[in-house]
mmCIF file of C-alpha atoms and ligand atoms in Angstrom:
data_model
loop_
_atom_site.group_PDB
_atom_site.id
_atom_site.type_symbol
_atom_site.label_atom_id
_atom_site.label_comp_id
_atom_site.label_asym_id
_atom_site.label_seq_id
_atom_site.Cartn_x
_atom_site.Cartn_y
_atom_site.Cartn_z
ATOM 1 C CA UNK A 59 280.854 124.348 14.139
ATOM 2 C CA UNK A 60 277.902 121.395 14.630
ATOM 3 C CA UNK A 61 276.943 120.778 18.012
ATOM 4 C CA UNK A 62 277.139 117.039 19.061
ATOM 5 C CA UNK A 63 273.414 115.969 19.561
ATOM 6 C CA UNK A 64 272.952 114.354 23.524
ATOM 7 C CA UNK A 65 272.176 111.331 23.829
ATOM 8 C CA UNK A 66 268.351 110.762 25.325
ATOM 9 C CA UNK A 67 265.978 108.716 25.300
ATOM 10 C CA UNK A 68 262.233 109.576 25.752
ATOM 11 C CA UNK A 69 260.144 109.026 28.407
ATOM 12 C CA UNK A 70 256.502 109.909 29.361
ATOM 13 C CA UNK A 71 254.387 112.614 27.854
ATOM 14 C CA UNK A 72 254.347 115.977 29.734
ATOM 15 C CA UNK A 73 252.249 118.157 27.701
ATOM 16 C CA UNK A 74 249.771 117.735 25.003
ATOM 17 C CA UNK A 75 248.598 120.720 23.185
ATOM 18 C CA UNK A 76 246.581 121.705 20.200
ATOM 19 C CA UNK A 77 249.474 120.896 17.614
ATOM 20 C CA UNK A 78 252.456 119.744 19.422
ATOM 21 C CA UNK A 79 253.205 116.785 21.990
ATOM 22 C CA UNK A 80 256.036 117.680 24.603
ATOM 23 C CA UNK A 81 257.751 114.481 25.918
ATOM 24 C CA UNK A 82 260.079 114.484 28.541
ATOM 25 C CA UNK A 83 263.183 113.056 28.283
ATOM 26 C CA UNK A 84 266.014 110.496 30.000
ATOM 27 C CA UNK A 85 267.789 114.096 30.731
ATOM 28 C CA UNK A 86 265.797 116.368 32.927
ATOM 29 C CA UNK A 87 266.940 120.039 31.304
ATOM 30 C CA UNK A 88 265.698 118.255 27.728
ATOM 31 C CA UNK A 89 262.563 117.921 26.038
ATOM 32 C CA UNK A 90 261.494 116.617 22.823
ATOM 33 C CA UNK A 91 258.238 118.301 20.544
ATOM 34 C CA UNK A 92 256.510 115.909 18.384
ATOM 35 C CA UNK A 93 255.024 117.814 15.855
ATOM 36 C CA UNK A 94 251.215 116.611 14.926
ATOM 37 C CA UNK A 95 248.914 117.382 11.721
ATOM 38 C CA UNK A 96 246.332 118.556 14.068
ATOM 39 C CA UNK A 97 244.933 121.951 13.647
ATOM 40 C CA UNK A 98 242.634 124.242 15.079
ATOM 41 C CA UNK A 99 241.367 127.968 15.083
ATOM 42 C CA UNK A 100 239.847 130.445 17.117
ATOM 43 C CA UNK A 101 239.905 128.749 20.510
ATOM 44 C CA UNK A 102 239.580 125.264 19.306
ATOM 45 C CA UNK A 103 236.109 126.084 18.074
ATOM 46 C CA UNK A 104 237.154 124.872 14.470
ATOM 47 C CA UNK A 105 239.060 121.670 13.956
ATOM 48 C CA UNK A 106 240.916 119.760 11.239
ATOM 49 C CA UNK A 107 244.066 118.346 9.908
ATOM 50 C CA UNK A 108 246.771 119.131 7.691
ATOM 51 C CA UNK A 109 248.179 116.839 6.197
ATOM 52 C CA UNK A 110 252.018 117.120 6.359
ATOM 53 C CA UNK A 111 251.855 120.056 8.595
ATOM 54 C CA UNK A 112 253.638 118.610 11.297
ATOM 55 C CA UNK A 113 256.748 117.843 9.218
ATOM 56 C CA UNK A 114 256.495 121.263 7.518
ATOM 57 C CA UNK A 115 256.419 122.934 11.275
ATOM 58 C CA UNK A 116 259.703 121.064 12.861
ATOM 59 C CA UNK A 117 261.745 121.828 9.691
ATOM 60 C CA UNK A 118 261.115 124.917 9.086
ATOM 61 C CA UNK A 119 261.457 126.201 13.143
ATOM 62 C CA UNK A 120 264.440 124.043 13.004
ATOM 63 C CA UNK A 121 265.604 126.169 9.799
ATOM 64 C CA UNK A 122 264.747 129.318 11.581
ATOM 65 C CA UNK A 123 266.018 128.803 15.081
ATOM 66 C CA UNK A 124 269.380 127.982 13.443
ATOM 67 C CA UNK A 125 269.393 130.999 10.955
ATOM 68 C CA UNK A 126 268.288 133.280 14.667
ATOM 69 C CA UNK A 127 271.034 131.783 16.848
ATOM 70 C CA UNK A 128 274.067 132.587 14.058
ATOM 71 C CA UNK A 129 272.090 136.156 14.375
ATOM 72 C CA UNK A 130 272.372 135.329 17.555
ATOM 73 C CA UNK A 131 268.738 135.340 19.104
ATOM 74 C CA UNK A 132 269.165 132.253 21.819
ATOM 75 C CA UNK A 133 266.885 129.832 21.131
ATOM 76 C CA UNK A 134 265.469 126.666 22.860
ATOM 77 C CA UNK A 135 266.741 124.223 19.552
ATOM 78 C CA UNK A 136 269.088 121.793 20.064
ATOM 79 C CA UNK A 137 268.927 119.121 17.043
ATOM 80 C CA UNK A 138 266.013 117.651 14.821
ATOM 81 C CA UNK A 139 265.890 113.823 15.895
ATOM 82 C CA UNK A 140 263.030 112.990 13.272
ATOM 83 C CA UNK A 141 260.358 114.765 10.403
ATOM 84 C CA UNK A 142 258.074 115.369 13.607
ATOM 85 C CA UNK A 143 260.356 115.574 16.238
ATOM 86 C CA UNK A 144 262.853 118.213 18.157
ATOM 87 C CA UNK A 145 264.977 117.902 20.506
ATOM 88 C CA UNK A 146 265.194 121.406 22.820
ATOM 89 C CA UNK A 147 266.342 122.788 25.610
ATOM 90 C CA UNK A 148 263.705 122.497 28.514
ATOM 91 C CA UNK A 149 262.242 126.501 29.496
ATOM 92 C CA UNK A 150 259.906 127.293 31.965
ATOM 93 C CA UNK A 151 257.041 129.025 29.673
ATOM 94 C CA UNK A 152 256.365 132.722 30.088
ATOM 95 C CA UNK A 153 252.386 132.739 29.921
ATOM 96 C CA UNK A 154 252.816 135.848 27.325
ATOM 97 C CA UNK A 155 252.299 135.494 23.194
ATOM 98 C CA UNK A 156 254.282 138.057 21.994
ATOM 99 C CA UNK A 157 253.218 139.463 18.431
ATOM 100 C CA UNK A 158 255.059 141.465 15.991
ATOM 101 C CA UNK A 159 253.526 143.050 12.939
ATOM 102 C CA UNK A 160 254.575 144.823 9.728
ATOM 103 C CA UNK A 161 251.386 144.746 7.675
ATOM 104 C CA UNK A 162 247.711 144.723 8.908
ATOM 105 C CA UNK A 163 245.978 141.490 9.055
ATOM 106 C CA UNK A 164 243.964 139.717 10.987
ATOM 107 C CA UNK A 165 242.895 140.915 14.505
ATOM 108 C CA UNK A 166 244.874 144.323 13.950
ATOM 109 C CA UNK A 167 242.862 145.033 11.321
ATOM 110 C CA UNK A 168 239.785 144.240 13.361
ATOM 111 C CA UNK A 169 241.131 146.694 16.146
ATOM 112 C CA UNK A 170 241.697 149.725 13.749
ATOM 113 C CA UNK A 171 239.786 149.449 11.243
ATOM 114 C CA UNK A 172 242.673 149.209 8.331
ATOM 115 C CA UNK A 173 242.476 147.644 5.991
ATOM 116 C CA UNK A 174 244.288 144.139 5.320
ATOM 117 C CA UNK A 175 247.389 144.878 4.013
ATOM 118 C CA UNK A 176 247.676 148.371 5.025
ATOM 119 C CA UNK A 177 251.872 148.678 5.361
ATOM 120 C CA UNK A 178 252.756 149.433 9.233
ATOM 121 C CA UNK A 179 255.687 152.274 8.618
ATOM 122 C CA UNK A 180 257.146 150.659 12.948
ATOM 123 C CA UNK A 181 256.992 147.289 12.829
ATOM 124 C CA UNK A 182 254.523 147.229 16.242
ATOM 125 C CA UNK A 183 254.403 144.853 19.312
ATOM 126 C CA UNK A 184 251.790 143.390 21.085
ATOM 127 C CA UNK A 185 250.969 140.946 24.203
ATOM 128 C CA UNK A 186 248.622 138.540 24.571
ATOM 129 C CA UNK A 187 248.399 136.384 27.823
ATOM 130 C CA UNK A 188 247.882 132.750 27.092
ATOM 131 C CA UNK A 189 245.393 131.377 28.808
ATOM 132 C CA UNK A 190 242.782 129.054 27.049
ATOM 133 C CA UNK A 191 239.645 129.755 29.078
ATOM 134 C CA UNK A 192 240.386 133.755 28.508
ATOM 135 C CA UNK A 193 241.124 133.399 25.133
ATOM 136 C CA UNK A 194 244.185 134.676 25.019
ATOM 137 C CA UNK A 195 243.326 138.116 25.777
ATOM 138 C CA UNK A 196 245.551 141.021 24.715
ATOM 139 C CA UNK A 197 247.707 142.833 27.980
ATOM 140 C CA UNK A 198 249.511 145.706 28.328
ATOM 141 C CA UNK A 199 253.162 145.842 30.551
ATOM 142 C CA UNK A 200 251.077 146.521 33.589
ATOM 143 C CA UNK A 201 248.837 143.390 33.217
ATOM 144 C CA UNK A 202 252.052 141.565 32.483
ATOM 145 C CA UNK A 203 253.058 142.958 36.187
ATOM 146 C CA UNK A 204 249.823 142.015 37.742
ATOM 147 C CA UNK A 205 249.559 139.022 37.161
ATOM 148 C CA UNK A 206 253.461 138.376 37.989
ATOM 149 C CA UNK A 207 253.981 136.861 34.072
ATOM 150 C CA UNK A 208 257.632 138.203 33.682
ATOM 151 C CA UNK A 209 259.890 141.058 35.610
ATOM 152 C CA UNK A 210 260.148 144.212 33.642
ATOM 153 C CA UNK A 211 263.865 143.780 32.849
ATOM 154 C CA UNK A 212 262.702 140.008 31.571
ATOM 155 C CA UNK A 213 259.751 141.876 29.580
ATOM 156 C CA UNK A 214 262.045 144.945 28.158
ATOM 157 C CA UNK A 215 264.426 141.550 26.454
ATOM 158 C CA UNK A 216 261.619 139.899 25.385
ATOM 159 C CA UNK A 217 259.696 143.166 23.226
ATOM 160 C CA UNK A 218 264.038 143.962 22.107
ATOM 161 C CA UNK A 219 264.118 140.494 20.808
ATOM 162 C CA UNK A 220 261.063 140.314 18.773
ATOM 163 C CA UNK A 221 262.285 143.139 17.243
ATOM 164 C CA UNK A 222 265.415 141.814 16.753
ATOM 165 C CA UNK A 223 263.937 138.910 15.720
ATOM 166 C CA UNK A 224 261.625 140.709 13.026
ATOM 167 C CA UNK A 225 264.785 142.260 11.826
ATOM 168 C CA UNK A 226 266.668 138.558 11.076
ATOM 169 C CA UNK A 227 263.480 136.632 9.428
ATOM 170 C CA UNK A 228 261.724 139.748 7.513
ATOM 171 C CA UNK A 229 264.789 140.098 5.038
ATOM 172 C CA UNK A 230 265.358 136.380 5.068
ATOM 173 C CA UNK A 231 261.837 135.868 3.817
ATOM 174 C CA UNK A 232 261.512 138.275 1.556
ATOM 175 C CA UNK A 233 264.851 136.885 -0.331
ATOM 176 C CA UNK A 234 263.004 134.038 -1.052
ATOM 177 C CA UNK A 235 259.661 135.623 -2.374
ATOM 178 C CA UNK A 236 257.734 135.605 1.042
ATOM 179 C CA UNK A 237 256.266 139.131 2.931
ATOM 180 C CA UNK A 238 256.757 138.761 6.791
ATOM 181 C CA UNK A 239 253.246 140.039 7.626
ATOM 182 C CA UNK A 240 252.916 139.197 11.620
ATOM 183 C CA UNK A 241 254.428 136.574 13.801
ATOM 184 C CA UNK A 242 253.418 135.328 17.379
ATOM 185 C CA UNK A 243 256.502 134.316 19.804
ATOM 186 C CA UNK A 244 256.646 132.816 22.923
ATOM 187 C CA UNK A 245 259.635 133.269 25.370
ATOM 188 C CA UNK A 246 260.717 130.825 28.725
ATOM 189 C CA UNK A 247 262.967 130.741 30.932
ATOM 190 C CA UNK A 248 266.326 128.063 31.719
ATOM 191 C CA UNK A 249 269.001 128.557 34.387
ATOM 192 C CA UNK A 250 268.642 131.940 34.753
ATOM 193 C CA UNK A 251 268.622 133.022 31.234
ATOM 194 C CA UNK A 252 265.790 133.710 28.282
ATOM 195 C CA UNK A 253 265.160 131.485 25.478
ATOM 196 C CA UNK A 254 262.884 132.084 22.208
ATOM 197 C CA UNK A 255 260.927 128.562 22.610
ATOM 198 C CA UNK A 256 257.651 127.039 20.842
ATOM 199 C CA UNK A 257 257.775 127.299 16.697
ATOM 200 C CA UNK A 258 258.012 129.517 13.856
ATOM 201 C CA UNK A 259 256.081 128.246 11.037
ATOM 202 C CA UNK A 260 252.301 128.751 8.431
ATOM 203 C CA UNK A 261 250.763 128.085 12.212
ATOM 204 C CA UNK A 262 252.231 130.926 13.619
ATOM 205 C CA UNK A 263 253.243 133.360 11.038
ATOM 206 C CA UNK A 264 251.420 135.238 8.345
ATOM 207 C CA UNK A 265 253.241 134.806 5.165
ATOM 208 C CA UNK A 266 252.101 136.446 1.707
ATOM 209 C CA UNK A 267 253.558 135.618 -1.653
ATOM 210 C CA UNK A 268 255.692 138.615 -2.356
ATOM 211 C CA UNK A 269 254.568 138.759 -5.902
ATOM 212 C CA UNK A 270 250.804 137.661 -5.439
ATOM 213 C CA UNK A 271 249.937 138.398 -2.141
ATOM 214 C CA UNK A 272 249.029 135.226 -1.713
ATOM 215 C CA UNK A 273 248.054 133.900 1.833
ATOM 216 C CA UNK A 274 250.770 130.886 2.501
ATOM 217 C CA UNK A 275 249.709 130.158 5.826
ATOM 218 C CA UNK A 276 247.208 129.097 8.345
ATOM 219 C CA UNK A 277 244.510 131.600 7.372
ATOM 220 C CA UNK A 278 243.609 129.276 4.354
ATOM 221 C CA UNK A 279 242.411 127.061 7.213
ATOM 222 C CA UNK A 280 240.981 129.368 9.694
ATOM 223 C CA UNK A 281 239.141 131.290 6.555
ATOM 224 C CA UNK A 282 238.381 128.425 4.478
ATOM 225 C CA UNK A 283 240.145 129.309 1.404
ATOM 226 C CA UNK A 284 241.291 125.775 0.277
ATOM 227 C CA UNK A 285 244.929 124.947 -1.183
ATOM 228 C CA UNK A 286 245.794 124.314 2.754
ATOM 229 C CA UNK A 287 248.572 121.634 2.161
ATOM 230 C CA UNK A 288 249.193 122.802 -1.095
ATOM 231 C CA UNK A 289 250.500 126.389 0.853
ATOM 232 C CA UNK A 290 252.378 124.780 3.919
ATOM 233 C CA UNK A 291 254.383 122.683 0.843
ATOM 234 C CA UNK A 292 255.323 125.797 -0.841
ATOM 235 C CA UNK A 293 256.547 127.609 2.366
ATOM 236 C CA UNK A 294 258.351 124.172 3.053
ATOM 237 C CA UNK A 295 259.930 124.655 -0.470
ATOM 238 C CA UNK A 296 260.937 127.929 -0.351
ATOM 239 C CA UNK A 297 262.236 128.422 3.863
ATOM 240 C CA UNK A 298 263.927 124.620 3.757
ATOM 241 C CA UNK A 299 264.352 123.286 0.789
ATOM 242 C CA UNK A 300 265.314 126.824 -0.334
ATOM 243 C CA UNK A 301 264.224 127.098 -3.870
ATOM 244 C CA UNK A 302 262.725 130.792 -5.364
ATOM 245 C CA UNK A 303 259.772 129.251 -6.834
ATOM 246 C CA UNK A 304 256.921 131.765 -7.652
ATOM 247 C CA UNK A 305 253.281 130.814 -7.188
HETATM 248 P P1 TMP B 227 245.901 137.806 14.979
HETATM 249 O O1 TMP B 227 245.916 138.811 13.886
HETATM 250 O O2 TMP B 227 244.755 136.841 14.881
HETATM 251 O O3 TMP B 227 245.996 138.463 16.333
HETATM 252 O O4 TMP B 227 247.214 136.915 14.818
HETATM 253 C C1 TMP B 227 248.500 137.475 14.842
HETATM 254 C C2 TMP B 227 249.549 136.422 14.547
HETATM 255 O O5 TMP B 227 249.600 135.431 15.563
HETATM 256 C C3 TMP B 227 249.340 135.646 13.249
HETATM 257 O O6 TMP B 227 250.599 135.502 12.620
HETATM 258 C C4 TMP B 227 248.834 134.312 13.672
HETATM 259 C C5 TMP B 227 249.425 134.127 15.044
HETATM 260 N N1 TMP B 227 248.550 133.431 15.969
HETATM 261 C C6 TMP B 227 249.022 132.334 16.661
HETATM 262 O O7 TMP B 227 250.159 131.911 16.479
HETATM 263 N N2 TMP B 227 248.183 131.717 17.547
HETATM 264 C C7 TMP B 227 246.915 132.146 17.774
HETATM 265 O O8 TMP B 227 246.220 131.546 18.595
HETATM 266 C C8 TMP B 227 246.445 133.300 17.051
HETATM 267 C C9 TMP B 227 245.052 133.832 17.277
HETATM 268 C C10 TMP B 227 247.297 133.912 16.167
#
């Protein structure tokens, strides 16, 4: 059955952040994403733009929210009003990035010392607390209860979920030629219950060609590996339009 969208209008801008706009809206429990080109890597240190990106982004979260909540993962997704813009629910942010991982890249490889690409047999968890002028440091459950970021009942759903979560997208990917290689979450809060919020796209996923190994995602831009757009298009292909094209 297809939800009826609300009717709102938008009003002032809340939030501006590295890739996304947040505007409030005409109804208080609703707020709408705008979804920019703008992009940016380790702390903002590196900057650029994507061309496209920011259509890529909205359709393909909107594509994934819908395929999580018939999985039923609740998510913060209420309609796509535009190419750049969402219309979700309205969470109160949980200050924690929540990673899940099935092959080593990127900072986990760092940490160990395996080797990119090194299968992980338990897809693993980690936390991060976002905060800018840290640097998003990584946490454990204990930091999580020090610095009062989310009740251990609230933090117990949130590491089920991205499991759960790994356990919807990982096969859906992989039917259409892509690996799942890590994924970074973020989790809020709305009348009392838990909400997946933010995205799901190249930004915040790693996402190999399943043939290839190919990178398809945002490390062409934070490594400099060129074919940027090029990638984000053929995700777009392959998670929205939903073709099976190869690289
Ligand atoms: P990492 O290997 O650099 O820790 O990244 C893990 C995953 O999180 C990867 O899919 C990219 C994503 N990510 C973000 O979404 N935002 C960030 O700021 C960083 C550093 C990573």
């Amino acid at each position: 059955m297809k939800r009826a969208v609300p009717e709102v209008e938008q009003r002032e801008k809340m939030y501006e952040g590295k890739a996304k706009i947040v505007y409030a809206t005409s109804r208080p429990d609703l707020i709408i994403q705008y979804f920019k080109d703008d992009a940016t890597a380790f702390n903002a240190l590196k900057r650029g733009t994507i061309v496209g990106k920011g259509v890529v982004n909205n359709r393909m979260s909107a594509a994934l929210f819908q395929r999580l909540e018939r999985a039923g993962v609740p998510t913060h997704y209420l309609a796509i009003l535009s190419d750049r813009e969402m219309l979700c629910r309205r969470l109160e942010i949980i200050r924690i990035e929540t990673i899940v991982r099935n092959i080593v890249a990127g900072s986990l490889a760092k940490r160990t010392g395996f080797e990119e690409g090194t299968p992980i047999r338990e897809p693993i968890v980690e936390l991060y607390y976002k905060s800018d002028p840290l640097g998003d440091p990584m946490i454990t459950d204990d930091h999580v209860r020090l610095l009062g970021l989310a009740t251990p009942r609230e933090l117990g759903w949130i590491r089920r979920t991205a499991l759960r979560i790994n356990r919807v997208l990982r096969p859906h990917m992989a039917r259409r030629g892509l690996l799942l290689v890590d994924f970074k979450l973020e989790f809020g809060r709305a009348r009392g219950r838990l909400y997946l919020g933010d995205e799901i796209s190249p930004d915040t996923c790693r996402l190999w060609d399943a043939r290839t190994r190919t990178k398809l995602d945002k490390d062409r831009f934070r490594q400099d590996l060129g074919g940027v757009e090029d990638a984000y298009q053929e995700v777009f292909r392959r998670l929205v339009e939903g073709a099976v094209t190869r690289t």
